[in-house]
CSV table of C-alpha atoms in Angstrom, one decimal:
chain,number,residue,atom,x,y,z
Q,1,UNK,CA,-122.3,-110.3,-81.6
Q,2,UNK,CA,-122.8,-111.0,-77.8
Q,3,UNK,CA,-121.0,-114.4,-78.0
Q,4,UNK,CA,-118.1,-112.2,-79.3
Q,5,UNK,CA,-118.9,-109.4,-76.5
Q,6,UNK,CA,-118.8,-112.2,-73.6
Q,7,UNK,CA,-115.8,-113.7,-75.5
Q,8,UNK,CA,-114.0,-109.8,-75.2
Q,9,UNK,CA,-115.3,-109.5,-71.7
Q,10,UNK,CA,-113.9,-112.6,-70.3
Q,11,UNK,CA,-110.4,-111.8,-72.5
Q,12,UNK,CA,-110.4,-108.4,-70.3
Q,13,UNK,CA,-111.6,-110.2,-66.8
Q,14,UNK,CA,-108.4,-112.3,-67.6
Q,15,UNK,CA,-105.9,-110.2,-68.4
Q,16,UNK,CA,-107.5,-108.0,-65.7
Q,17,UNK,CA,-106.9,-110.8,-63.3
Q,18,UNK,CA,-103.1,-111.0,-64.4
Q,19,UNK,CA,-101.9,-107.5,-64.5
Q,20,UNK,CA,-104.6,-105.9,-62.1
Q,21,UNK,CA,-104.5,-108.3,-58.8
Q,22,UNK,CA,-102.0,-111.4,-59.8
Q,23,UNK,CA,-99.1,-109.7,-61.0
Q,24,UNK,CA,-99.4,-106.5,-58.3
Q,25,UNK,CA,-99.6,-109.3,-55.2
Q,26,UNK,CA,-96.8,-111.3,-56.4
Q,27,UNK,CA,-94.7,-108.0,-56.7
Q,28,UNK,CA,-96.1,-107.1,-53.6
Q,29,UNK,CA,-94.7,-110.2,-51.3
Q,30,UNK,CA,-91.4,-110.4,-53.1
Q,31,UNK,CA,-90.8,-107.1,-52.6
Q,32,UNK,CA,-92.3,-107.6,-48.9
Q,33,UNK,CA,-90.0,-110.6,-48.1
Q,34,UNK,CA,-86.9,-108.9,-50.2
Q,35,UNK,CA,-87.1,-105.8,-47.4
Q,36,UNK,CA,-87.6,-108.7,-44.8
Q,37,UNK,CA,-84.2,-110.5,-46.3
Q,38,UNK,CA,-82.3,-107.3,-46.4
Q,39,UNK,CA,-83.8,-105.5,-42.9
Q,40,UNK,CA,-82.5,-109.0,-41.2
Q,41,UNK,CA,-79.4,-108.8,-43.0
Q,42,UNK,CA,-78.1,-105.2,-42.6
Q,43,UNK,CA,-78.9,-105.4,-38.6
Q,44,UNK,CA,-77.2,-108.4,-38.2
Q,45,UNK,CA,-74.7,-106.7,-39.4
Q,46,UNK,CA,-74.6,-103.5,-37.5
Q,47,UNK,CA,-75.0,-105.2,-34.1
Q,48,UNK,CA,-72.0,-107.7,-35.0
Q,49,UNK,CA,-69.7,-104.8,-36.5
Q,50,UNK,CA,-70.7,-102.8,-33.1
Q,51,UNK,CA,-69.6,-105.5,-31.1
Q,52,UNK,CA,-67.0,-106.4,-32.5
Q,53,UNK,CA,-65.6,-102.7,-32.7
Q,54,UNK,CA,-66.4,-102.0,-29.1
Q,55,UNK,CA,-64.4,-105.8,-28.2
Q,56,UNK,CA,-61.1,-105.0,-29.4
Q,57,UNK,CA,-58.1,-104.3,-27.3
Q,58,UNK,CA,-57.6,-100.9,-26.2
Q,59,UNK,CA,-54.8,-99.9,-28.6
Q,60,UNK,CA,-56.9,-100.0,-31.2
Q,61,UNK,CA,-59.0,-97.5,-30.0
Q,62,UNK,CA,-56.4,-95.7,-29.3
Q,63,UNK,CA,-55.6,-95.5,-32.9
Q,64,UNK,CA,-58.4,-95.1,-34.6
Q,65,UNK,CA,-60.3,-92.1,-35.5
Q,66,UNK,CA,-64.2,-92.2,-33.6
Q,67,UNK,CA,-65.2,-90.2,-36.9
Q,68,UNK,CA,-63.4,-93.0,-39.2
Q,69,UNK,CA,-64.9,-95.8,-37.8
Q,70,UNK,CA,-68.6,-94.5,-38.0
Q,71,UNK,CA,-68.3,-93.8,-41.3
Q,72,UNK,CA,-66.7,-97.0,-42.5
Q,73,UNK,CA,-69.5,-98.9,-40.1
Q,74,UNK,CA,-72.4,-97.1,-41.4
Q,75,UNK,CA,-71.3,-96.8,-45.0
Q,76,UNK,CA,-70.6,-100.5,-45.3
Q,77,UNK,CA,-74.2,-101.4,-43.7
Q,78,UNK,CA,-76.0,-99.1,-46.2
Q,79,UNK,CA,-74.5,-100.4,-49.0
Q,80,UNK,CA,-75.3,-104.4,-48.6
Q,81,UNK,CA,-78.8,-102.6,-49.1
Q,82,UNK,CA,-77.5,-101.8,-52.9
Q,83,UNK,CA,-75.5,-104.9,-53.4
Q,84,UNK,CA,-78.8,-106.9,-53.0
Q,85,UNK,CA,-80.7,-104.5,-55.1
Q,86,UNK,CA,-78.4,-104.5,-58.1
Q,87,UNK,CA,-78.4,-108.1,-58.3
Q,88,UNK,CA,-82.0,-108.7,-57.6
Q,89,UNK,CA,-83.3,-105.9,-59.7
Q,90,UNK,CA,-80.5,-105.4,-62.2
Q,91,UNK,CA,-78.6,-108.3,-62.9
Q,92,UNK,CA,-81.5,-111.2,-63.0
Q,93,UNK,CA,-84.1,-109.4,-65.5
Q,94,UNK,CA,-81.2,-107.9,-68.0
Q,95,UNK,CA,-79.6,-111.5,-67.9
Q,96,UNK,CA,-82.9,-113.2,-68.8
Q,97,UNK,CA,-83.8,-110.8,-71.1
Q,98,UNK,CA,-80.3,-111.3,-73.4
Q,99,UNK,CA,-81.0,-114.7,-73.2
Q,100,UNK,CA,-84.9,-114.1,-75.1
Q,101,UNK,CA,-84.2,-111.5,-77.2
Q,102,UNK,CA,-80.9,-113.4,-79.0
Q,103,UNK,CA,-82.7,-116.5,-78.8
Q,104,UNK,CA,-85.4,-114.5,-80.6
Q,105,UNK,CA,-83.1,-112.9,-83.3
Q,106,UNK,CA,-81.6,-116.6,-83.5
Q,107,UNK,CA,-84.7,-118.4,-84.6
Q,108,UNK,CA,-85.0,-115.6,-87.2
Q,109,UNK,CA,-81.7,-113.9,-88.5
Q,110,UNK,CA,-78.2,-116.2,-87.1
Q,111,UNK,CA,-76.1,-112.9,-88.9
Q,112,UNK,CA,-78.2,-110.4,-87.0
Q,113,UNK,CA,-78.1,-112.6,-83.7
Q,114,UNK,CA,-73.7,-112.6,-83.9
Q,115,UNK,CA,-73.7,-109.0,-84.3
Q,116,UNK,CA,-75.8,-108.7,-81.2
Q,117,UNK,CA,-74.1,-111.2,-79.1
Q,118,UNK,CA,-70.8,-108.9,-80.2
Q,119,UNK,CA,-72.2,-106.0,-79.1
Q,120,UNK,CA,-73.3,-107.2,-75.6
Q,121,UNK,CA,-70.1,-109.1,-75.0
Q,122,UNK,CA,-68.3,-106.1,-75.8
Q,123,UNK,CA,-70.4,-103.6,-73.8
Q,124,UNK,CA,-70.3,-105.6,-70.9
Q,125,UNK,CA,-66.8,-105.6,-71.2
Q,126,UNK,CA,-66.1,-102.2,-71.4
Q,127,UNK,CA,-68.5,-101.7,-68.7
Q,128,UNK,CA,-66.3,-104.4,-66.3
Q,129,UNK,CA,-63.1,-102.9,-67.3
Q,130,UNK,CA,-64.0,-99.1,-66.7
Q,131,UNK,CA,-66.0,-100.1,-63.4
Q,132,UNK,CA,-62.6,-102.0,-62.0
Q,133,UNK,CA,-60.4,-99.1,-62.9
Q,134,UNK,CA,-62.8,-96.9,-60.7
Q,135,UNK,CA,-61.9,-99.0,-57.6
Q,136,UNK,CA,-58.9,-97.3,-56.7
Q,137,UNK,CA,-60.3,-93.8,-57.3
Q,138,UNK,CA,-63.0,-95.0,-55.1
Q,139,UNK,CA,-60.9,-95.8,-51.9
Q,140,UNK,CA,-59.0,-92.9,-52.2
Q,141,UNK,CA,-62.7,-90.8,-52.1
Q,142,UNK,CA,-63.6,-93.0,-49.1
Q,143,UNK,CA,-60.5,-92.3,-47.2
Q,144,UNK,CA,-60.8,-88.6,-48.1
Q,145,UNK,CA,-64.5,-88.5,-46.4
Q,146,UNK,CA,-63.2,-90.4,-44.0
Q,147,UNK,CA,-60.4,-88.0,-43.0
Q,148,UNK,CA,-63.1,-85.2,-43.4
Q,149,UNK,CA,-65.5,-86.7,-40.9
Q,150,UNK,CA,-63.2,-87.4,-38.3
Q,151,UNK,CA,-62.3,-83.2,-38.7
Q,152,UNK,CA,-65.6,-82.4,-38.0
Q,153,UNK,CA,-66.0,-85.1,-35.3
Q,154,UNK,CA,-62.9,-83.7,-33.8
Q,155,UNK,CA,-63.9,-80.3,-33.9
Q,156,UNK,CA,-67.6,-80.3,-32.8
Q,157,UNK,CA,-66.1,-82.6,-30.0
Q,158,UNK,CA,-64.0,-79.8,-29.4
Q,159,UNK,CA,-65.8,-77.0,-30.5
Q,160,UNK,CA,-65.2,-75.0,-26.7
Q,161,UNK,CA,-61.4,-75.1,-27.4
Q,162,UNK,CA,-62.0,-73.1,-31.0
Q,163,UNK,CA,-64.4,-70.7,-29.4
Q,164,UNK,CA,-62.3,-69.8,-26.2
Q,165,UNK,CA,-59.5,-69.5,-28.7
Q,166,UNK,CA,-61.4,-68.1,-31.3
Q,167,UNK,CA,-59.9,-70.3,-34.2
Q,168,UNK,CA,-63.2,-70.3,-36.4
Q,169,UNK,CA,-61.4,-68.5,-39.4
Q,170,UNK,CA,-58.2,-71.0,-39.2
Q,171,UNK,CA,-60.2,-74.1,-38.2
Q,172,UNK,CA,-62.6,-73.4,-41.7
Q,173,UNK,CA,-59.4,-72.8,-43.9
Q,174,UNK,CA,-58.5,-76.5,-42.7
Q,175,UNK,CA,-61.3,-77.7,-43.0
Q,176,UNK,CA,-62.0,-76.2,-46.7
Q,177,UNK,CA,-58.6,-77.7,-47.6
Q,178,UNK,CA,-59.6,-81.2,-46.2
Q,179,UNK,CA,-63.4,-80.6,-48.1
Q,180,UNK,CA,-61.1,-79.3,-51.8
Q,181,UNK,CA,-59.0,-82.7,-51.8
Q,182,UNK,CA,-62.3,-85.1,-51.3
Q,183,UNK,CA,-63.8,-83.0,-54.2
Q,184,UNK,CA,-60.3,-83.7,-56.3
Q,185,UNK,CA,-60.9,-87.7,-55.4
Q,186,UNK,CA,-64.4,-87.5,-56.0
Q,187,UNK,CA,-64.3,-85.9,-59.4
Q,188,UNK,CA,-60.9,-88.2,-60.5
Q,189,UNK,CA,-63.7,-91.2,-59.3
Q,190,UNK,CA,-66.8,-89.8,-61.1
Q,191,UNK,CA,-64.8,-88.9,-64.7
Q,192,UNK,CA,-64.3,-92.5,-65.2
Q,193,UNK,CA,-68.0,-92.8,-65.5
Q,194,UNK,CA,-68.1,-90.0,-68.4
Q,195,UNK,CA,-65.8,-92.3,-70.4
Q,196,UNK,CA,-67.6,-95.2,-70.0
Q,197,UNK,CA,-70.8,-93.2,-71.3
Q,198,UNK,CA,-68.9,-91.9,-74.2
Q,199,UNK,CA,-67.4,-95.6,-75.2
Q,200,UNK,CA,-70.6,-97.8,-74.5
Q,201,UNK,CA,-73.0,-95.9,-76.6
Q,202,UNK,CA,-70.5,-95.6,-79.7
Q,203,UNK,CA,-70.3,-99.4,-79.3
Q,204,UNK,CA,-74.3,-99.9,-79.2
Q,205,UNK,CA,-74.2,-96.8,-82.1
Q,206,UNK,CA,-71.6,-99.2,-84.3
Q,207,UNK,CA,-73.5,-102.4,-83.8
Q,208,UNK,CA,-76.6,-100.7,-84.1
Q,209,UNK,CA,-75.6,-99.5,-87.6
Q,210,UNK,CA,-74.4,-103.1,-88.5
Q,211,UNK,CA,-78.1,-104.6,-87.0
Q,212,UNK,CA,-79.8,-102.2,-89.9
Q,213,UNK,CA,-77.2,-102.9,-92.8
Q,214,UNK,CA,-77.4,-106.9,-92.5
Q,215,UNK,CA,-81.5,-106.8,-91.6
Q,216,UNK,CA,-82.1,-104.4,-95.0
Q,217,UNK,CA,-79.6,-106.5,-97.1
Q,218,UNK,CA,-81.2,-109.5,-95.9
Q,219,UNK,CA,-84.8,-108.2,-96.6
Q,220,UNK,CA,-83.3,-107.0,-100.1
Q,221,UNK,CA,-82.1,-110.4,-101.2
Q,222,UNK,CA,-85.5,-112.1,-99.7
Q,223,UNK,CA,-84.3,-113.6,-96.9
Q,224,UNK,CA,-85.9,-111.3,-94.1
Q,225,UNK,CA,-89.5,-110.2,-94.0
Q,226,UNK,CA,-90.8,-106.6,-92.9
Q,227,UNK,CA,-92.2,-108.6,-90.3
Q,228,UNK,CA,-89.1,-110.1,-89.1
Q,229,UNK,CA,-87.3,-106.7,-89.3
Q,230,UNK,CA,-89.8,-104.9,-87.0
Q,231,UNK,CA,-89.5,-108.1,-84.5
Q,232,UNK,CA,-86.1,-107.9,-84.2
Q,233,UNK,CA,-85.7,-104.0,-83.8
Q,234,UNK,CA,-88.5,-104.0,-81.4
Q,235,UNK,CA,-86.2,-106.7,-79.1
Q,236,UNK,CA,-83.1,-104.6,-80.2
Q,237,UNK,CA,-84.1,-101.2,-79.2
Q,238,UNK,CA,-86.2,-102.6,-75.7
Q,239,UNK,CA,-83.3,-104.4,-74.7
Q,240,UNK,CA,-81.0,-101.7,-75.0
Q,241,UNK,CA,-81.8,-99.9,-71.9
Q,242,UNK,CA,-81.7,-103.0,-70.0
Q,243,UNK,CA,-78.0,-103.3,-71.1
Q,244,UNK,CA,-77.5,-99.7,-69.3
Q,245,UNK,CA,-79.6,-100.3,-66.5
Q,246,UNK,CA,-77.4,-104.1,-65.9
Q,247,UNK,CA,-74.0,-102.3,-65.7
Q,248,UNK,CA,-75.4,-99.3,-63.7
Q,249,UNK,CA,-76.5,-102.5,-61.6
Q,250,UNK,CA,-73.2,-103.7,-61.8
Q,251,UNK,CA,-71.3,-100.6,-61.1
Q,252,UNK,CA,-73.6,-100.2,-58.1
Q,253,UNK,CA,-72.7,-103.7,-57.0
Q,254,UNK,CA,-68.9,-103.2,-57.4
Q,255,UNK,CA,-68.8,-100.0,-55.8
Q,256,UNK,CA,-71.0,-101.3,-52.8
Q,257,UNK,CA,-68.7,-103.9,-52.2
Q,258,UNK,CA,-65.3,-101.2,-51.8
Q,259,UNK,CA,-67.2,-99.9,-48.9
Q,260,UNK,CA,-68.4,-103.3,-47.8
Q,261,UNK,CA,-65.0,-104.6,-47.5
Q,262,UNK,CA,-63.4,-101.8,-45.7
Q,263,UNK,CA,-66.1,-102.7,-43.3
Q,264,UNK,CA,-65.0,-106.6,-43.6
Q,265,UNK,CA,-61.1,-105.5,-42.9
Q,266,UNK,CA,-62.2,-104.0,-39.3
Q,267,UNK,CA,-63.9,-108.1,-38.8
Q,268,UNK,CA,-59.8,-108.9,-39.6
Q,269,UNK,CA,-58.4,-107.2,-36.5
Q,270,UNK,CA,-58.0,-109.6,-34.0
Q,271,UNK,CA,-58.2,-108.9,-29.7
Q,272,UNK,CA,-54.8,-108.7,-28.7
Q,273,UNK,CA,-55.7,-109.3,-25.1
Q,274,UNK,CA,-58.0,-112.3,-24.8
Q,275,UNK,CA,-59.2,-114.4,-21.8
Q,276,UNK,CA,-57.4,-117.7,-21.5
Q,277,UNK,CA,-58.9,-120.8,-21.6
Q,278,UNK,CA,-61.9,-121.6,-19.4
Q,279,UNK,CA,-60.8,-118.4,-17.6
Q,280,UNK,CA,-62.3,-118.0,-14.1
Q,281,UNK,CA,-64.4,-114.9,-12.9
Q,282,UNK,CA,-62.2,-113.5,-10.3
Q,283,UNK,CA,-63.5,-113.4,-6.5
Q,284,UNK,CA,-62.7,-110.4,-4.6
Q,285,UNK,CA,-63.3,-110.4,-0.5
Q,286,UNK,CA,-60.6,-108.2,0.6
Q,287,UNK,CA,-58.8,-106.2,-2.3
Q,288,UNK,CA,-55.1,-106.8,-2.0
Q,289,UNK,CA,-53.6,-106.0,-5.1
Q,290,UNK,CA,-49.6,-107.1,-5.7
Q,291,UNK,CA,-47.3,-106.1,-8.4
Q,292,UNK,CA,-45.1,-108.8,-8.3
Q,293,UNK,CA,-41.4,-107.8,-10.5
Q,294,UNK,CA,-43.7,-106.4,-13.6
Q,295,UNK,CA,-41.8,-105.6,-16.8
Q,296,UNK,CA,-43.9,-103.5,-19.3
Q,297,UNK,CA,-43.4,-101.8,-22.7
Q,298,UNK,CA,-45.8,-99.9,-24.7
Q,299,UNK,CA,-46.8,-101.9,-28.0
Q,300,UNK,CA,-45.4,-100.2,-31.4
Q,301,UNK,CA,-48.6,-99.0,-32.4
Q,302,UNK,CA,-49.1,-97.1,-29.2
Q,303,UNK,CA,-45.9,-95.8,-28.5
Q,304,UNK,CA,-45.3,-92.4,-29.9
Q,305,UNK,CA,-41.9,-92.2,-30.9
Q,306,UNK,CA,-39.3,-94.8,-31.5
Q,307,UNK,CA,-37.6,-93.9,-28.1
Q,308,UNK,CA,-40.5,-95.3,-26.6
Q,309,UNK,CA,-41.0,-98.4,-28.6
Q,310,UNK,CA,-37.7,-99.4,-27.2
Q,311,UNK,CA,-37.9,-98.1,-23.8
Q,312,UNK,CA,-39.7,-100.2,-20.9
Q,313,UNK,CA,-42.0,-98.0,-18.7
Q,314,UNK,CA,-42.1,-100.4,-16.0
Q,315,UNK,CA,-39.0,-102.4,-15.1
Q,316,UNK,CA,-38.9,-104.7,-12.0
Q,317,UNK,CA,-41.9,-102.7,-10.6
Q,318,UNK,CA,-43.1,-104.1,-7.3
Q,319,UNK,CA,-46.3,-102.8,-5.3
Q,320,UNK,CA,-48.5,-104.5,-2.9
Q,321,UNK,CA,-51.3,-102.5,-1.5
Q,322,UNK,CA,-53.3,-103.4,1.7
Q,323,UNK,CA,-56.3,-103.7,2.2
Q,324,UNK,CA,-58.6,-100.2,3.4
Q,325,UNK,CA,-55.5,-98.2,2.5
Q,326,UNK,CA,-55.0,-95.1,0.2
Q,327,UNK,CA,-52.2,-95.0,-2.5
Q,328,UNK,CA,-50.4,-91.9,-4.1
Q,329,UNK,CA,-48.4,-92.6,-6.7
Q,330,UNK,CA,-45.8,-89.7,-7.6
Q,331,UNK,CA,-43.6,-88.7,-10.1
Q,332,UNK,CA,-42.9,-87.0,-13.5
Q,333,UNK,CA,-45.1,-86.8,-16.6
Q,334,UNK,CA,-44.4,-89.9,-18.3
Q,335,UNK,CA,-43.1,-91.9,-15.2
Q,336,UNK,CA,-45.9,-94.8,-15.9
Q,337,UNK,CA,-48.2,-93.9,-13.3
Q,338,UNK,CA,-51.5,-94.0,-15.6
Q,339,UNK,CA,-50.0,-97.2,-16.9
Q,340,UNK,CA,-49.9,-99.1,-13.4
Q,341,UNK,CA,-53.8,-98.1,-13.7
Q,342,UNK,CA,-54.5,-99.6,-17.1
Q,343,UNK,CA,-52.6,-102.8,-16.1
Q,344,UNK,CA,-54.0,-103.6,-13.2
Q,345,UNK,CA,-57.3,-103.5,-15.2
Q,346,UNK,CA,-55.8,-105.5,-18.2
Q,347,UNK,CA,-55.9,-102.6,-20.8
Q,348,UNK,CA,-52.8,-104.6,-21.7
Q,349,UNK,CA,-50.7,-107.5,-20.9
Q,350,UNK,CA,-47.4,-107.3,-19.1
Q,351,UNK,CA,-44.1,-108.9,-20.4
Q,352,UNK,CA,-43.2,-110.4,-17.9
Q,353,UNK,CA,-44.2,-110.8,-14.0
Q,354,UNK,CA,-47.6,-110.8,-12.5
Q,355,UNK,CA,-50.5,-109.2,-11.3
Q,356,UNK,CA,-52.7,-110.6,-8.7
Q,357,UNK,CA,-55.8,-109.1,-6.8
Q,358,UNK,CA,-56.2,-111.4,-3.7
Q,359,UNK,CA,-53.8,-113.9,-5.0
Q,360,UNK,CA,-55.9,-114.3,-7.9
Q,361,UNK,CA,-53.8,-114.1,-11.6
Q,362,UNK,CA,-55.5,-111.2,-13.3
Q,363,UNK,CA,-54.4,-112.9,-16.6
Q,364,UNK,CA,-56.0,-115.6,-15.7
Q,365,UNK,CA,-59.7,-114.7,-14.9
Q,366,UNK,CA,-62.3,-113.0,-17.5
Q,367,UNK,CA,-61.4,-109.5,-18.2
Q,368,UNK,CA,-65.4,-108.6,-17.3
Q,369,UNK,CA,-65.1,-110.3,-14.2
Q,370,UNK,CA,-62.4,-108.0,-13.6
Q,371,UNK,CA,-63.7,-104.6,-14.4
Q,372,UNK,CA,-67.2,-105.2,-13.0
Q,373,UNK,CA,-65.0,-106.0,-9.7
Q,374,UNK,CA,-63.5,-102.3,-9.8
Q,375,UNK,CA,-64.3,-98.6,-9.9
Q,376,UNK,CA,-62.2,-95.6,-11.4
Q,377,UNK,CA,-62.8,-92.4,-11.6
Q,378,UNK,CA,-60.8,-91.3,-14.5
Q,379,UNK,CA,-59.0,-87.7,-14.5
Q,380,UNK,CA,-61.3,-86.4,-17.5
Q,381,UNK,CA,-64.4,-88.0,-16.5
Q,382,UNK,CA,-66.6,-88.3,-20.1
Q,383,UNK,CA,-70.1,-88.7,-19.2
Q,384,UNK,CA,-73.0,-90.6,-22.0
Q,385,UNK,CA,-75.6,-87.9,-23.3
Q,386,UNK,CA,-78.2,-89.2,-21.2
Q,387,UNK,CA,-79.5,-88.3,-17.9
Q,388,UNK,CA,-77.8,-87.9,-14.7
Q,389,UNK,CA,-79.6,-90.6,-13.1
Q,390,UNK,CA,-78.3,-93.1,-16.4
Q,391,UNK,CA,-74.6,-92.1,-16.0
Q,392,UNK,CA,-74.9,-92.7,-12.5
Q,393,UNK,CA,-76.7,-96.1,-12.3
Q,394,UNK,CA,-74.4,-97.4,-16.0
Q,395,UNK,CA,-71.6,-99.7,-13.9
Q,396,UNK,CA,-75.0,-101.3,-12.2
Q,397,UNK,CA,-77.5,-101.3,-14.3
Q,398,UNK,CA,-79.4,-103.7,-11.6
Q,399,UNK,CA,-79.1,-101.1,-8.6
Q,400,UNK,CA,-82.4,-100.1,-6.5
Q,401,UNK,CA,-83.4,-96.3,-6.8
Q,402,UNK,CA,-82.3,-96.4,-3.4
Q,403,UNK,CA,-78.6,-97.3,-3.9
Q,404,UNK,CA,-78.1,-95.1,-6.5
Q,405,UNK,CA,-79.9,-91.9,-4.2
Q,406,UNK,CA,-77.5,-93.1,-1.6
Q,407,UNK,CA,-74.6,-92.8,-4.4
Q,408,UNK,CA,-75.9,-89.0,-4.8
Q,409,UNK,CA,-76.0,-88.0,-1.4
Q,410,UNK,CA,-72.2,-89.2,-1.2
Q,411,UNK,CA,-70.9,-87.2,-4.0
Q,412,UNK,CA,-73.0,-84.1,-2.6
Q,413,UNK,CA,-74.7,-84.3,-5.7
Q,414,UNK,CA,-78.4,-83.9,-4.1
Q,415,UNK,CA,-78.8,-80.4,-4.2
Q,416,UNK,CA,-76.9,-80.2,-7.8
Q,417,UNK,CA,-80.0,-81.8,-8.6
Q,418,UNK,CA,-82.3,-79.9,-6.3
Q,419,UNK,CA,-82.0,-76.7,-8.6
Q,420,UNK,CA,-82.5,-78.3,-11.7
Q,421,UNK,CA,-85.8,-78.4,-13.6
Q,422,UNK,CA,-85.9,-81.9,-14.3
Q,423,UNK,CA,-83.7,-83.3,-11.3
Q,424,UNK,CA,-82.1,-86.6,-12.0
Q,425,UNK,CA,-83.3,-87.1,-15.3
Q,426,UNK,CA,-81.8,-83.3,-16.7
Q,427,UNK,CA,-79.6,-84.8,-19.6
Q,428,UNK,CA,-76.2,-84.0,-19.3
Q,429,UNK,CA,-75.0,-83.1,-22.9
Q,430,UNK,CA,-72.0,-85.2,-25.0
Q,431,UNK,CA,-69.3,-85.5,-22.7
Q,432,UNK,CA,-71.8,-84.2,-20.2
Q,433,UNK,CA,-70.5,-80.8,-21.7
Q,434,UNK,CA,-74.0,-79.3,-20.0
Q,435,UNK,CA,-72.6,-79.9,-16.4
Q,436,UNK,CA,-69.5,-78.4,-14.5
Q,437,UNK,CA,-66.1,-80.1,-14.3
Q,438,UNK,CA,-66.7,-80.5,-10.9
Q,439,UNK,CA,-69.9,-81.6,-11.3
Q,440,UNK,CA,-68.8,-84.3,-14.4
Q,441,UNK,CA,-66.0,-85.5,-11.4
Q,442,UNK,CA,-69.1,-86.0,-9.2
Q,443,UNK,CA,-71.4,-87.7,-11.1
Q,444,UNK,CA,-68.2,-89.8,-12.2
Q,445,UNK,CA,-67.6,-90.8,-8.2
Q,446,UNK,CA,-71.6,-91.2,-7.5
């Protein structure tokens, strides 16, 4: 009796030992490193999409929705998160359980074992086929949200225009009608997934039915044990919801990598205006700029009409400017006077002629080099939502808290600050929305 006590004892201190502090620690530091693999993966990934947004030319900003490309950026970081999850926790156990529960069956019933390969290969098939129909359903969704985001992006941006106008009642009617056709895509998207409920359990129903018929004929005629029988509907029915939970995995997978790739198709769209070759950083002593016979038109995807495609804003243009000299330049709306700006900062590249700032090829130095050698102060000054003091100091990160007080006094901003409770540091708002137009033109000259 206490041989066969210490015998039970040591059988529970074992399996103890395996399930209770073995077993627990090794799910422990796989899940541990698994976050580890995935946390490194998903921020290398936002900080390369962010770059690699904020790089490109300016006409692509120009023509892309801020609201679009957050949701495309963030929804296609999320989901490598779910792509790694379905195959780690989904695909790997289900496969290797298939494999042990018909190599099981095999060993016992070979009749049995073909009618359960049949059913798999044919629910997995099903699954596959339903779960690439949803694909286009699924873009269609994503562009609907998509669309939907930027409207409230563009409205909450906006939101003083609606109030002054008071547009509330007309801008939620477009808005409804924008929310109504993502619920039409979604729902055309989601109904897919009823059928492919509906057709996978009548195919594990029919094979199911053939599993008993062929296990009870066999134990009739002698060939099968009750034994056997229980064995094989024990691996039958616990494999069963491994086959759902593989193509939920599955599903997961495919529909992570939609939004993954519309991410991926942003990584496709290449700089249009890119420094040449061992470009040089441009050295600026005494400012002469020179528009030497500059021939410009507007790219195709800028241009808003096809009058404009064709039309060049800027033919034979010459310009030299002194140094320590003001320039106006006048005319009508449309005349290309905002455009001389963004060329001479390289926004984009003329057809023909050149631009030099002390005799120096803007084409050919580092676009950086360039900007960090200039200030503007545009004619809608947008301001981060940070402080005053940030906004201020962003073009020179590296100024003393003496420049940047002498930057203030300048643009008569001092006693702006004066009044306010937390002086420099008062956040401004988005778009510095909190402060004055006069006082956003300020803290843009400062």
């Amino acid at each position: 009796k206490e041989q066969f006590l210490n015998f039970m004892f040591m059988i529970i201190g074992i399996y103890f030992f395996l399930r209770g502090i073995l077993a627990p620690s090794f799910h422990f530091i796989r899940i541990k490193l698994f976050n580890r693999l995935e946390g490194d993966l998903m921020s290398n990934l936002e900080k390369d999409s962010f770059w690699h947004i904020m790089t490109r030319s300016y006409d692509f900003h120009l023509n892309k929705k801020t609201g679009s490309i957050i949701s495309q950026m963030t929804r296609g970081v999320s989901k490598v998160e779910t792509m790694l999850d379905s195959f780690i926790f989904n695909f790997i156990p289900t496969i290797f359980r298939i494999i042990l529960s018909i190599g099981i069956i095999i060993y016992f019933d070979i009749i049995t074992a073909i009618i359960l390969g049949v059913m798999i290969v044919l629910f997995l098939l099903v699954g596959v086929y339903i779960t690439e129909k949803q694909r286009k359903p699924q873009n269609e969704a994503n562009y609907r949200e998509d669309l939907l985001k930027q409207n409230v992006g563009d409205v909450f941006t906006n939101i003083e225009t609606v109030i002054y106008f008071g547009k509330e009642s007309r801008t939620q009617s477009y808005f409804s009608n924008i929310s109504n056709q993502l619920k039409i895509s979604r729902l055309k998207f989601w109904d897919l997934f009823s059928w492919y409920v509906l057709i996978e359990t009548v195919i594990i129903a029919i094979g199911t039915v053939f599993i008993f018929y062929f296990t009870f004929t066999g134990f009739v005629e002698g060939r099968i044990t009750l034994g056997t029988i229980a064995l094989i509907y024990s691996a039958l029915f616990r494999l069963v919801p491994f086959l759902f939970n593989m193509m939920h995995g599955y599903r997961m997978f495919i529909r992570s990598s939609v939004d993954v790739s519309a991410l991926f198709e942003m990584f496709k769209v290449e700089k249009k205006v890119i420094d040449v070759p061992k470009a040089k950083t441009i050295r600026i002593s005494e400012g002469e700029i020179d528009f030497d016979h500059v021939y410009f038109t507007y790219p195709k995807t800028v241009s808003s009409s096809k009058e404009k495609q064709l039309e060049k804003v800027l033919k034979d243009f010459n310009l030299k400017i002194k140094k320590n000299t003001k320039v106006a330049l006048v005319g009508p709306s449309g005349g290309g006077k905002s455009t001389v700006i963004k060329l001479l900062y390289r926004l984009f590249d003329i057809d023909e002629g050149r631009i030099t700032i002390d005799g120096q090829d803007i084409s050919k130095v580092t676009q950086e080099s360039l900007r960090n050698s200039m200030s503007i102060v545009t004619q809608e000054p947008i301001l981060f939502d940070n402080t005053i003091y940030f906004n201020i100091a962003y073009a020179n990160p590296k100024a003393k808290k003496k420049e940047v007080w002498k930057a203030i006094k300048f643009a008569q901003l001092d006693r702006l600050i004066a009044d306010l409770p937390y002086g420099e540091k008062t956040i401004v708002g988005e778009r510095g929305v909190k402060l004055s137009g006069g006082e956003k033109q300020r803290v843009s000259i400062a």
